[in-house]
Structure formats: C-alpha cells, structure tokens
Amino acid sequence: MSTDIDQLRSETAKRRTFAIISHPDAGKTTLTEKLLLYGGAIHLAGSIKSRKTARHAVSDWMEIEKQRGISVTSSVLQFDYGGCRINILDTPGHQDFSEDTYRTLMAVDSAVMVLDAAKGVETQTKKLFKVCKERHVPIFTFVNKLDRYGKVPIDLMDEIENVLGIRAYPMNWPVGSDGRYQGVYDRRKNVVELFAADTTHGQEARLSDVYEMGSDELKARLDEATYQNLLDDIELLDAAGEEFDLEKVACGELTPMFFGSAMTNFGVQNFLEEYLRLAPPPVARESSIGAIEPVDEKFSAFVFKIQANMNPAHRDRLAFIRIVSGKFERNMTVWHEASGKPIKLAQPQQFLAQDRQIIDEAWPGDIVGLFDPGIFGIGDTISDTSTKFRFADFPVFPPEKFARVEAKDTMKRKQFLKGIEQLTQEGAIQLFKEAGYDSIIVGTVGTLQFDVLVYRLKSEYGVDVILTMQPFEVARWLVYEDGHTATPEGMRGIDRGMFVYDRNGLPVLLVNNEWALGWITDNNPGLELYPVPPDKKEI
Ligand code: G4P
C-alpha cells in the first residue's frame, strides 16, 4: 500500500496542467508549438502548419478550424520535459467560444497569458483573465514578439497592473531601447541572453547566446548606451519593483512576467523551465463532501468537455475527464454520480491532437478521453465506488443569441434531431422548444456558434438546415414564488417575447430587451426571473 501512495505522490508532483490564453494573433498557437518542440513531442515546428497554405497548427483538428484559421475546440496535448509531465489544454481563442474556454479553465491548475508586446492587454485577454482570477488560478505572463517593435516594458507592466488588477514580477527584462530589443536579462541567473541569428525561422529548437552580467564578452556585444540603460533598469527594478512571492503567485495575486519571441524561439526554453519550477502541481477541488486532495488514494474526476466526431476516422463521442485524485486504471469501475450507477471505464485515450493512444493508467492532473455511449454530461463527477459525492457545479453562461433551426429536408428530421441533441450535450448550444409548437430554438453565447452548428449538422449528420435568427437577446427562466408552474396562458405579456421550454422542460421567456423584462416583472406578481436555470450558477 505504501509504495502505491508513494507513487501517487510522485506522479502527482510531476504533473503540470495548464491552458494558454490570449487574444487572437498574440502567438498562442506558435508558443504552444514551440513548447511541444522543446518537449520533443514534435520535431519541426510549423511542419503541420506549412503543409498547406491555410494556417493551422498541431492542435487544430476540425475542418472548420482549418478553413477559418481559428481554433474552435479545445484539444489536449501531453509531453514530458525536465522530469515533469505536462498537460496543455488548448483554449479556443475566438471570443464567441468563451463558454467552451471557460470549461477548459475549470480543468487547469494554472494559466499562461500570452501578450503581443506591441499591443499589450487586449479585449479577449481581459475576459479570459477575469475567469482565471475569479477561480484564483495562478497566471504566468509571456510577452511575445520581442523580436520586433513593441511597447516599453515598464508600460506593459503598468498595463497588466492597471487593466487587469494583478501585480507583475518581471522574471527577465528586455535589453535595448525604444521597443527595439537585442535580448533579455535573466534576473534570477544574472545572465544576459542575446538574440542569435536564426536561419531556420524558429523551426528547430536552439540555444541563444548567453553572457554573464558584467562580463567583458557582454560589454563587447552591447554598445555603451544599451549596457548603461540595462544597468539602470536593473537597479530600478530591484529598488522599486515588487518582491517575488510564490504564495502570491499561487493564489493568483502576482504574475511572473517573461519577455520573449515564440516565433524565433527566443526565451521559450527558459520560460518553460522557469514555469515548470514555479507552477503548481495538481491542486485540491471543492466537492459536496469538502476539498478532495490529489493524493487522496480514492480515484475521482470530472467531465469538463464532451465532443463527438473529432476525427472522421473514428466516428464516436468522447468525454474528457480531468483526474482530481487517485490513480486511474483502464477498465476500472467507478461511480457515476449523475446517473446514480456504477460504470466501467473502457478504452481510455490520451492525445497529441489527432494521434490517439489507449492508456492503462493516469494520475491527478491528467486529462483522459473516455469513449462515451451517451451517458456523460458536462460537469459530471465520477469517483471510486466507495465514495459518492459531486464536485462543485460548473457555472453556466446566459445565452444571448437565438435562432429557429429546422431541417431543409423534412425527411431528415430524425438525423437533424440526433445532431441537435449531440451538440446540446456537448454544451455547444442550448436547446429550447417553442411552447405549443414542434419547432426548435437554439440559444448561444455568440454568432460563430451558429456557423459551427450549420457546418457540423451538414458534415457529420448530412443535414442542411434553415436558420432564422430571432430578435431576442435575453432568456429568463420563470419561477413563481408559490411554486406553481409558469404557463403561456397564465402569464401576462408573453406576446412581448417567446415562451419556450428548455431541454429539461423548464419554462423560459425569450425577450429582446431589459424594458420588456421590466414590464413582465411589473405585470406578473410573484414571478421570479433567472438568467440561467434556477439551480445553476451564472458566470
Ligand atoms: P494565436 O494562436 O494567438 O492566434 O497566434 P499565432 O500563434 O497563430 O500567431 C499569430 C501571428 O503572429 C502569426 O503570423 C505568427 O507567425 C506571428 N507570431 C507569433 N509569434 C511571433 C513572434 O514571436 N514574433 C513575430 N514577429 N511574430 C510572431 P501570421 O502571419 O498570421 O501567420 P504565419 O503566416 O506566420 O503562420
């Protein structure tokens, strides 16, 4: 027994599970690829990207992603480096996919925020950052594209502090001035790394030129003004800057800040090593029976993502679980809280994008894809059969866009309903039915999800659909104080919106503005309105 617990402790301590967040184009895909390159998981960065003119990286797997050049789904990448087992959860960068991104962030222990040195903190970074901050997820900042003109480092630090409200601690500092940089100074090692001429466009892992601070070799490489500026900057940082405090990093109050360039590989390896040194191994999760520690010998996990038809060669459905505690073993039987039944976990898989591997065991922090015959839902808890509990619920996004969806060919209604049900279970869309009719209304957080809906129904279910956007922007779940059920007949003002039922049969009103909501509240005494189902928490 004691060797098992020792193994559980050491495997847990090795794990680093994180997501990379950024505004589109800041360099998330490039950085991810470079981390894989240093981890030995791929041998030539951009090799997949450059095969076709369309821009897509190892982590892209849906055709739509390739066509649009954006990352629509979250993928999981795993590799080893420096004695650590690294799990990177790729988050979709597009703003419309915040719900999926949110769920991914529920499954990580830390996050890397990539900023474009020329642009600083952008809108999407703010949104993603907010989610991390609410969960007290430790955040590491990588200021990218240092190989070209960028903002002054001290301004970037101020921006992080003022716009995001988190203190920044620069781990290294750009050498050079006016946004034109020659390299970085590593504060901990007291060395300067200079950009080396790169003839491979960053396709191969390589080392930079490293000089001791104060050495004659360094002075020979830098002009006098640059060297003097660097000395002044270091003095200023040491005197006026924040103290490094790992506890503050761990609770998300201080972000270690790194400068580099993912494209030219500059500073990537150093970032990876420092990140692995400072980032937390798997942390405890709240549940209905208190905090569950990773080194608890009893297995537990939760489902954070469901996805069907990821690969045309395997037409199946996968539930992605994040292991919270204990050891995962292939073919183990676990308790599935949501259905109140024991289930056997066959065919567990791990990923490097499309390459799947059947695995025999996994540990806290790992992400495993389970073959799902349709029993799992997002947020479900699975645990050792002797402990029945559930992890804290995932919060839900209120839908903001609505469309009526129908199959063009009525003969294909069965396939159509199957596809709609699948996408609903994946959490890609929210499903409503119009009261008194058979018609289907789909709610989403952003309009791009409708493109994905149309595309996937066509490519995976062979169904062409007619999509009619509805003029509503707000959904409200309807609950009467005295417990009686809201009905279209029993309410005043439903002509100001559309009365629908959610997939669990709960009554919901869709309206187009706050004014209509006010009217409905004033004219229906005892009626309470909720932006998400009453038993769920809103994000
Ligand atoms: P994203 O996933 O955050 O959306 O960004 P991605 O990595 O795709 O990078 C966006 C663009 O920025 C790409 O250029 C990429 O090559 C470039 N880039 C990434 N890192 C650096 C860097 O360190 N320095 C410089 N100068 N550029 C960088 P693109 O022209 O859109 O695509 P591509 O033709 O290079 O593939």
XYZ file of C-alpha atoms and ligand atoms in Angstrom:
575
model
C 0.000 0.000 0.000
C 2.762 2.471 0.920
C 4.516 2.125 -2.455
C 1.185 2.965 -4.103
C 0.798 6.133 -2.099
C 4.454 6.999 -2.779
C 3.868 6.557 -6.469
C 0.673 8.606 -6.285
C 2.569 11.408 -4.549
C 5.464 11.396 -7.003
C 3.287 11.144 -10.109
C 1.091 13.982 -8.820
C 4.107 16.156 -8.017
C 5.344 15.714 -11.610
C 2.158 16.972 -13.242
C 1.674 20.480 -14.606
C -1.738 21.050 -16.183
C -2.361 24.424 -17.746
C -4.021 26.399 -20.511
C -2.581 29.119 -22.707
C -4.852 32.119 -23.044
C -4.512 35.083 -25.359
C -6.226 37.459 -27.706
C -6.270 36.021 -31.262
C -2.920 36.564 -33.037
C -0.866 37.238 -29.920
C 1.012 33.987 -30.579
C -0.691 31.272 -28.526
C -0.509 28.680 -31.306
C 3.115 29.488 -32.036
C 4.077 29.296 -28.362
C 2.200 26.005 -27.916
C 4.020 24.590 -30.885
C 7.377 25.746 -29.550
C 6.705 24.183 -26.159
C 5.986 20.914 -27.956
C 9.172 21.361 -29.934
C 11.262 21.744 -26.771
C 9.390 18.882 -25.160
C 10.375 16.640 -28.061
C 6.716 15.983 -28.917
C 7.249 17.323 -32.449
C 10.488 17.739 -34.316
C 9.919 20.631 -36.656
C 7.699 23.474 -35.562
C 5.291 24.605 -38.217
C 5.670 21.346 -40.066
C 1.970 20.773 -39.952
C 1.194 24.434 -40.472
C 3.299 24.798 -43.585
C 1.967 21.746 -45.422
C -0.952 23.756 -46.659
C -1.387 27.440 -47.177
C -4.229 27.529 -44.653
C -2.968 28.325 -41.193
C -3.432 25.526 -38.717
C -1.300 24.012 -36.022
C -0.968 20.620 -34.404
C -3.798 21.323 -32.060
C -6.370 22.069 -34.744
C -8.483 19.134 -35.718
C -11.750 20.229 -37.157
C -12.078 21.052 -40.812
C -13.802 24.290 -39.967
C -10.794 25.382 -37.972
C -8.551 24.892 -40.957
C -10.917 26.743 -43.241
C -11.250 29.701 -40.950
C -7.799 29.599 -39.465
C -9.137 29.734 -35.940
C -9.159 27.258 -33.141
C -12.730 26.180 -32.419
C -12.344 23.303 -29.988
C -10.072 22.697 -27.052
C -7.534 19.998 -27.511
C -5.215 18.379 -25.035
C -1.504 17.997 -25.586
C 0.733 15.949 -23.344
C 4.526 15.683 -23.196
C 7.449 15.254 -20.789
C 10.114 17.793 -20.019
C 12.704 18.059 -17.255
C 11.110 15.337 -15.147
C 7.623 16.866 -15.454
C 4.583 15.521 -17.248
C 2.950 18.462 -18.975
C -0.700 18.663 -19.988
C -1.543 21.690 -22.124
C -5.201 22.356 -22.675
C -5.629 24.411 -25.795
C -8.351 27.020 -25.475
C -10.237 28.447 -28.424
C -9.076 31.994 -28.975
C -12.204 33.319 -30.605
C -14.398 35.421 -28.365
C -17.538 33.519 -29.331
C -16.218 30.412 -27.678
C -15.968 31.756 -24.190
C -18.197 29.026 -22.765
C -16.018 26.214 -24.016
C -12.952 28.120 -22.912
C -14.460 28.642 -19.514
C -14.981 24.917 -19.047
C -11.418 24.265 -20.084
C -10.191 26.709 -17.486
C -12.109 24.715 -14.837
C -9.778 21.812 -15.564
C -6.389 23.547 -15.201
C -4.116 24.329 -12.268
C -2.513 27.384 -13.846
C -2.651 29.508 -16.994
C -0.163 31.158 -19.316
C -1.264 34.517 -20.673
C 0.372 35.469 -23.968
C 0.525 39.178 -24.804
C 1.685 40.749 -28.043
C 4.468 43.166 -26.990
C 3.162 45.770 -29.422
C -0.460 45.516 -28.345
C -0.366 44.778 -24.637
C -3.573 43.740 -22.895
C -6.368 43.226 -25.470
C -10.106 42.633 -25.024
C -10.115 38.853 -25.198
C -7.183 38.660 -22.791
C -9.243 40.652 -20.300
C -12.210 38.269 -20.479
C -10.127 35.142 -20.146
C -8.068 36.673 -17.405
C -11.215 37.504 -15.436
C -12.241 33.856 -15.431
C -8.813 32.816 -14.123
C -8.856 35.498 -11.491
C -12.280 34.506 -10.196
C -11.007 30.977 -9.731
C -7.689 32.201 -8.201
C -5.780 30.336 -10.897
C -2.056 31.245 -10.910
C -1.213 33.175 -14.082
C 2.122 33.391 -15.853
C 2.616 36.096 -18.467
C 4.620 35.649 -21.670
C 5.133 38.923 -23.534
C 5.615 37.734 -27.115
C 7.045 39.132 -30.370
C 10.024 40.767 -28.710
C 11.916 40.326 -31.989
C 10.076 43.302 -33.385
C 8.996 46.726 -32.273
C 6.945 46.687 -29.080
C 5.720 48.801 -26.201
C 8.132 49.907 -23.484
C 8.394 47.101 -20.864
C 7.551 49.321 -17.932
C 4.357 50.421 -19.715
C 3.401 46.790 -20.291
C 3.904 46.122 -16.585
C 1.697 49.101 -15.728
C -0.928 47.923 -18.182
C -1.101 44.491 -16.561
C -1.380 46.082 -13.148
C -3.906 48.772 -14.062
C -6.082 46.990 -16.626
C -6.050 43.509 -15.118
C -5.541 44.432 -11.485
C -2.729 41.987 -10.793
C 0.845 42.817 -9.809
C 3.549 41.721 -12.243
C 7.018 40.482 -11.386
C 9.392 40.548 -14.386
C 11.473 37.376 -14.378
C 13.581 38.760 -17.188
C 13.956 42.174 -18.787
C 14.434 43.298 -22.402
C 17.847 44.591 -23.379
C 17.710 47.544 -25.764
C 15.610 50.646 -26.030
C 12.704 52.287 -27.825
C 10.978 48.989 -28.425
C 13.926 47.550 -30.368
C 15.420 44.732 -28.387
C 18.570 42.671 -28.567
C 17.784 40.091 -25.930
C 16.785 39.694 -22.290
C 18.414 39.864 -18.879
C 17.546 36.904 -16.620
C 17.135 38.318 -13.112
C 17.499 35.054 -11.229
C 20.525 33.717 -13.062
C 22.068 37.163 -13.524
C 22.869 36.476 -17.177
C 22.007 38.154 -20.465
C 20.642 36.147 -23.372
C 21.056 37.794 -26.744
C 19.106 37.019 -29.882
C 21.229 34.813 -32.066
C 20.877 34.909 -35.818
C 18.244 32.338 -36.665
C 18.424 30.778 -40.062
C 15.625 28.256 -39.509
C 12.811 30.722 -38.767
C 12.414 29.091 -35.398
C 11.618 25.698 -36.852
C 14.272 23.970 -34.799
C 14.911 24.097 -31.084
C 18.129 26.023 -30.454
C 20.040 27.841 -27.752
C 20.685 31.557 -27.570
C 23.981 33.285 -26.802
C 24.276 33.627 -23.028
C 26.652 36.019 -21.212
C 27.408 36.615 -17.539
C 26.126 40.025 -16.476
C 29.106 42.379 -16.218
C 31.396 40.147 -18.283
C 33.755 41.608 -20.874
C 32.141 39.400 -23.545
C 28.780 41.019 -22.856
C 30.226 44.542 -22.880
C 31.800 43.729 -26.224
C 28.430 42.727 -27.674
C 26.397 45.713 -26.446
C 27.018 49.369 -27.193
C 27.760 51.522 -24.185
C 24.390 53.265 -24.002
C 22.469 49.978 -24.163
C 24.643 48.465 -21.458
C 24.243 51.507 -19.221
C 20.463 51.527 -19.748
C 20.314 47.900 -18.740
C 22.242 48.614 -15.534
C 19.844 51.467 -14.734
C 16.790 49.313 -15.428
C 18.055 46.510 -13.204
C 18.715 48.945 -10.391
C 15.272 50.426 -10.736
C 13.547 47.047 -10.807
C 15.414 45.840 -7.749
C 14.741 49.019 -5.815
C 11.178 49.888 -6.806
C 9.679 46.629 -8.019
C 7.506 44.080 -6.287
C 9.168 41.336 -4.190
C 8.869 37.892 -5.677
C 6.442 35.890 -3.549
C 5.482 32.372 -4.636
C 2.473 32.316 -2.331
C 1.046 35.354 -4.098
C 1.676 33.635 -7.432
C -0.118 30.520 -6.185
C -3.279 32.423 -5.308
C -3.280 34.496 -8.495
C -2.260 37.842 -6.956
C 1.131 38.140 -8.646
C 2.044 37.146 -12.187
C 5.612 36.182 -13.102
C 6.275 38.046 -16.358
C 8.572 36.767 -19.114
C 9.660 38.503 -22.304
C 10.460 36.503 -25.445
C 9.615 35.625 -29.007
C 7.830 32.399 -29.785
C 8.487 32.667 -33.497
C 12.259 32.859 -33.185
C 12.272 30.551 -30.106
C 13.836 33.307 -28.102
C 13.268 32.864 -24.371
C 10.922 29.892 -24.899
C 13.090 27.257 -23.274
C 13.896 29.492 -20.347
C 10.234 30.268 -19.931
C 9.338 26.574 -19.964
C 11.934 25.723 -17.356
C 11.013 28.573 -15.029
C 7.351 27.855 -15.500
C 7.804 24.215 -14.508
C 9.809 25.289 -11.475
C 7.178 27.749 -10.251
C 3.806 26.440 -11.457
C 1.768 24.382 -9.015
C 1.240 20.635 -9.335
C -2.419 19.487 -9.223
C -4.459 21.227 -6.537
C -7.434 20.168 -4.403
C -11.033 20.689 -5.664
C -14.148 21.576 -3.713
C -16.906 18.972 -3.535
C -20.110 18.136 -1.686
C -18.016 16.361 0.981
C -15.309 19.044 1.273
C -11.974 19.517 -0.523
C -10.666 16.487 -2.432
C -6.862 16.318 -2.328
C -4.994 14.910 -5.350
C -3.081 12.476 -3.155
C -6.291 11.003 -1.790
C -5.942 7.350 -2.810
C -9.547 7.101 -3.936
C -9.967 7.927 -7.589
C -12.115 10.890 -8.628
C -12.515 13.025 -11.761
C -14.961 15.321 -13.501
C -16.092 15.710 -17.093
C -15.216 19.134 -18.496
C -15.779 18.600 -22.181
C -17.728 16.342 -24.486
C -17.011 16.091 -28.141
C -18.293 13.928 -30.937
C -16.832 13.102 -34.337
C -13.468 14.686 -33.638
C -11.828 12.556 -36.212
C -13.680 11.290 -39.283
C -11.749 8.021 -38.939
C -13.307 7.392 -35.522
C -16.949 8.426 -35.554
C -17.517 8.380 -31.864
C -18.104 10.542 -28.880
C -15.553 11.324 -26.210
C -15.970 12.696 -22.719
C -12.821 14.431 -21.462
C -12.186 13.993 -17.776
C -9.757 15.773 -15.521
C -8.436 13.463 -12.836
C -8.641 15.085 -9.414
C -7.435 12.325 -7.078
C -6.100 8.795 -7.004
C -4.936 6.527 -9.779
C -6.911 5.959 -12.940
C -6.805 2.451 -14.354
C -8.127 1.140 -17.605
C -11.274 -0.934 -17.197
C -11.855 0.307 -13.654
C -15.434 0.582 -12.427
C -16.410 3.955 -10.999
C -19.475 5.581 -9.515
C -21.213 7.980 -11.908
C -22.970 10.474 -9.668
C -25.337 11.944 -12.253
C -26.947 8.634 -13.216
C -26.545 7.035 -9.791
C -24.931 3.986 -11.381
C -21.561 2.262 -11.465
C -19.858 2.298 -14.889
C -16.816 0.633 -16.367
C -14.221 2.921 -17.989
C -13.080 1.080 -21.083
C -10.971 2.476 -23.939
C -9.442 5.465 -22.169
C -7.375 7.613 -24.513
C -4.764 10.317 -24.386
C -3.864 12.703 -27.153
C -1.438 14.581 -29.159
C -4.104 16.193 -31.288
C -5.241 13.528 -33.735
C -2.866 10.837 -32.566
C -4.693 8.785 -30.014
C -3.207 6.281 -27.660
C -5.021 3.816 -25.466
C -3.685 4.243 -21.947
C -3.555 1.891 -18.989
C -3.133 4.355 -16.170
C -3.245 8.061 -15.448
C -2.744 10.313 -12.429
C -4.094 13.502 -10.862
C -3.810 16.423 -13.300
C -4.081 14.179 -16.358
C -6.775 14.544 -18.962
C -8.263 11.356 -20.319
C -10.708 10.943 -23.174
C -13.342 8.310 -22.432
C -15.461 6.615 -25.013
C -18.945 7.892 -24.213
C -22.020 5.937 -25.241
C -24.137 8.975 -24.313
C -24.139 8.792 -20.529
C -21.896 11.710 -19.605
C -22.825 15.355 -19.200
C -20.558 18.344 -18.679
C -19.605 18.772 -15.029
C -20.399 15.129 -14.094
C -18.433 13.600 -11.248
C -17.039 10.078 -11.335
C -15.420 8.545 -8.270
C -14.315 5.414 -6.510
C -17.425 3.292 -5.928
C -16.972 3.577 -2.149
C -17.240 7.397 -2.080
C -20.281 9.014 -3.623
C -20.048 12.779 -3.942
C -20.040 15.533 -6.548
C -17.650 18.319 -7.414
C -18.936 21.891 -7.306
C -21.225 22.665 -10.266
C -19.912 24.380 -13.374
C -21.380 27.848 -13.742
C -23.452 28.486 -16.882
C -23.388 31.297 -19.437
C -26.711 33.039 -20.112
C -27.480 32.648 -23.848
C -27.581 35.908 -25.836
C -28.321 34.901 -29.441
C -31.258 32.836 -30.599
C -32.279 31.204 -33.872
C -35.042 28.929 -35.086
C -33.439 25.883 -36.696
C -35.116 23.365 -38.980
C -34.043 20.694 -41.444
C -34.429 21.761 -45.095
C -35.472 18.254 -45.986
C -38.232 17.172 -43.591
C -37.388 13.514 -44.327
C -34.135 14.081 -42.456
C -35.754 15.216 -39.220
C -34.525 12.185 -37.286
C -30.878 12.844 -38.185
C -31.414 16.518 -37.532
C -32.724 15.875 -34.007
C -29.849 13.500 -33.317
C -27.323 16.166 -34.314
C -29.050 18.868 -32.290
C -29.152 16.610 -29.238
C -25.461 15.810 -29.632
C -24.423 19.464 -29.852
C -26.605 20.260 -26.859
C -24.963 17.542 -24.775
C -21.555 18.862 -25.773
C -22.635 22.229 -24.417
C -22.026 23.878 -27.797
C -25.603 25.158 -27.946
C -28.594 25.482 -25.607
C -31.773 23.857 -26.808
C -35.315 25.255 -26.401
C -38.695 24.216 -27.758
C -41.335 26.754 -28.583
C -44.448 26.295 -26.447
C -47.326 24.787 -28.418
C -45.169 24.036 -31.486
C -42.664 21.440 -32.563
C -40.056 24.000 -33.542
C -36.558 24.163 -32.185
C -34.930 27.334 -30.928
C -31.211 27.304 -30.326
C -29.502 29.685 -27.901
C -25.778 30.503 -27.978
C -23.345 32.965 -26.484
C -22.062 34.173 -29.858
C -22.955 34.052 -33.535
C -19.961 31.947 -34.609
C -21.551 29.017 -32.799
C -24.337 29.081 -35.382
C -21.777 28.677 -38.171
C -20.355 25.697 -36.327
C -23.871 24.290 -35.821
C -24.712 24.548 -39.534
C -21.343 23.132 -40.549
C -21.415 20.193 -38.153
C -25.026 19.225 -38.911
C -24.079 19.117 -42.574
C -20.715 17.376 -42.305
C -21.487 14.925 -39.504
C -25.200 14.255 -39.943
C -25.727 15.073 -43.632
C -28.442 17.597 -42.818
C -28.845 21.016 -44.428
C -30.619 23.412 -42.123
C -32.565 26.637 -42.365
C -31.516 29.061 -39.687
C -33.752 32.027 -38.867
C -32.263 34.467 -36.389
C -34.706 35.622 -33.702
C -34.791 39.192 -32.390
C -34.198 38.175 -28.754
C -31.194 38.936 -26.614
C -32.254 37.760 -23.197
C -33.549 34.466 -21.771
C -35.247 34.288 -18.383
C -36.167 31.106 -16.557
C -39.597 31.602 -14.983
C -40.319 30.584 -11.407
C -43.344 31.531 -9.297
C -42.717 32.272 -5.624
C -45.592 29.993 -4.587
C -44.167 27.091 -6.622
C -46.804 26.889 -9.368
C -45.501 26.353 -12.877
C -45.472 29.203 -15.370
C -47.585 28.577 -18.485
C -48.131 30.722 -21.586
C -51.830 31.017 -20.721
C -51.237 32.006 -17.101
C -48.891 34.922 -17.816
C -49.313 38.475 -18.997
C -47.115 39.904 -21.728
C -45.784 36.812 -23.439
C -46.566 38.496 -26.749
C -43.572 40.694 -25.896
C -41.289 37.706 -26.378
C -41.410 33.977 -26.996
C -42.439 31.377 -24.430
C -40.219 28.293 -24.695
C -39.175 25.262 -22.651
C -35.553 24.322 -22.014
C -34.315 20.771 -22.576
C -35.397 19.789 -19.076
C -38.893 21.142 -19.676
C -38.458 24.277 -17.566
C -40.392 27.360 -18.742
C -38.306 30.188 -20.196
C -39.205 33.511 -21.763
C -37.080 34.996 -24.547
C -37.320 38.769 -24.873
C -35.442 41.398 -26.761
C -34.605 43.953 -24.124
C -34.489 44.928 -20.482
C -37.515 47.162 -20.913
C -39.700 44.170 -21.834
C -38.329 42.346 -18.810
C -39.336 45.235 -16.584
C -42.859 45.187 -17.994
C -43.178 41.462 -17.435
C -41.928 41.698 -13.856
C -44.329 44.567 -13.074
C -47.348 42.808 -14.561
C -46.866 39.278 -13.217
C -46.841 39.457 -9.425
C -44.958 36.654 -7.702
C -42.943 35.778 -10.823
C -39.171 35.460 -10.429
C -36.840 35.664 -13.429
C -33.478 33.884 -13.608
C -30.841 34.396 -16.352
C -29.791 30.708 -16.100
C -31.708 27.643 -14.788
C -32.559 28.367 -11.119
C -30.413 25.510 -9.786
C -27.312 26.719 -11.684
C -24.786 29.463 -11.028
C -24.375 32.203 -13.611
C -20.921 33.147 -14.885
P -2.782 32.919 -31.964
O -2.723 31.440 -31.844
O -2.639 33.614 -30.643
O -3.944 33.440 -32.729
O -1.477 33.418 -32.779
P -0.473 32.637 -33.721
O 0.473 31.811 -32.929
O -1.203 32.000 -34.827
O 0.359 33.891 -34.261
C -0.244 34.952 -34.968
C 0.768 35.565 -35.910
O 1.860 36.115 -35.157
C 1.397 34.569 -36.863
O 1.683 35.251 -38.061
C 2.688 34.196 -36.176
O 3.683 33.729 -37.061
C 3.076 35.539 -35.585
N 3.981 35.392 -34.431
C 3.872 34.529 -33.392
N 4.910 34.703 -32.537
C 5.681 35.688 -33.033
C 6.889 36.300 -32.612
O 7.486 35.967 -31.593
N 7.370 37.297 -33.408
C 6.750 37.705 -34.536
N 7.304 38.689 -35.221
N 5.611 37.135 -34.982
C 5.090 36.133 -34.239
P 0.813 35.108 -39.369
O 1.472 35.926 -40.391
O -0.620 35.415 -39.037
O 0.857 33.582 -39.699
P 2.045 32.707 -40.316
O 1.997 33.012 -41.759
O 3.314 33.118 -39.660
O 1.655 31.311 -39.999
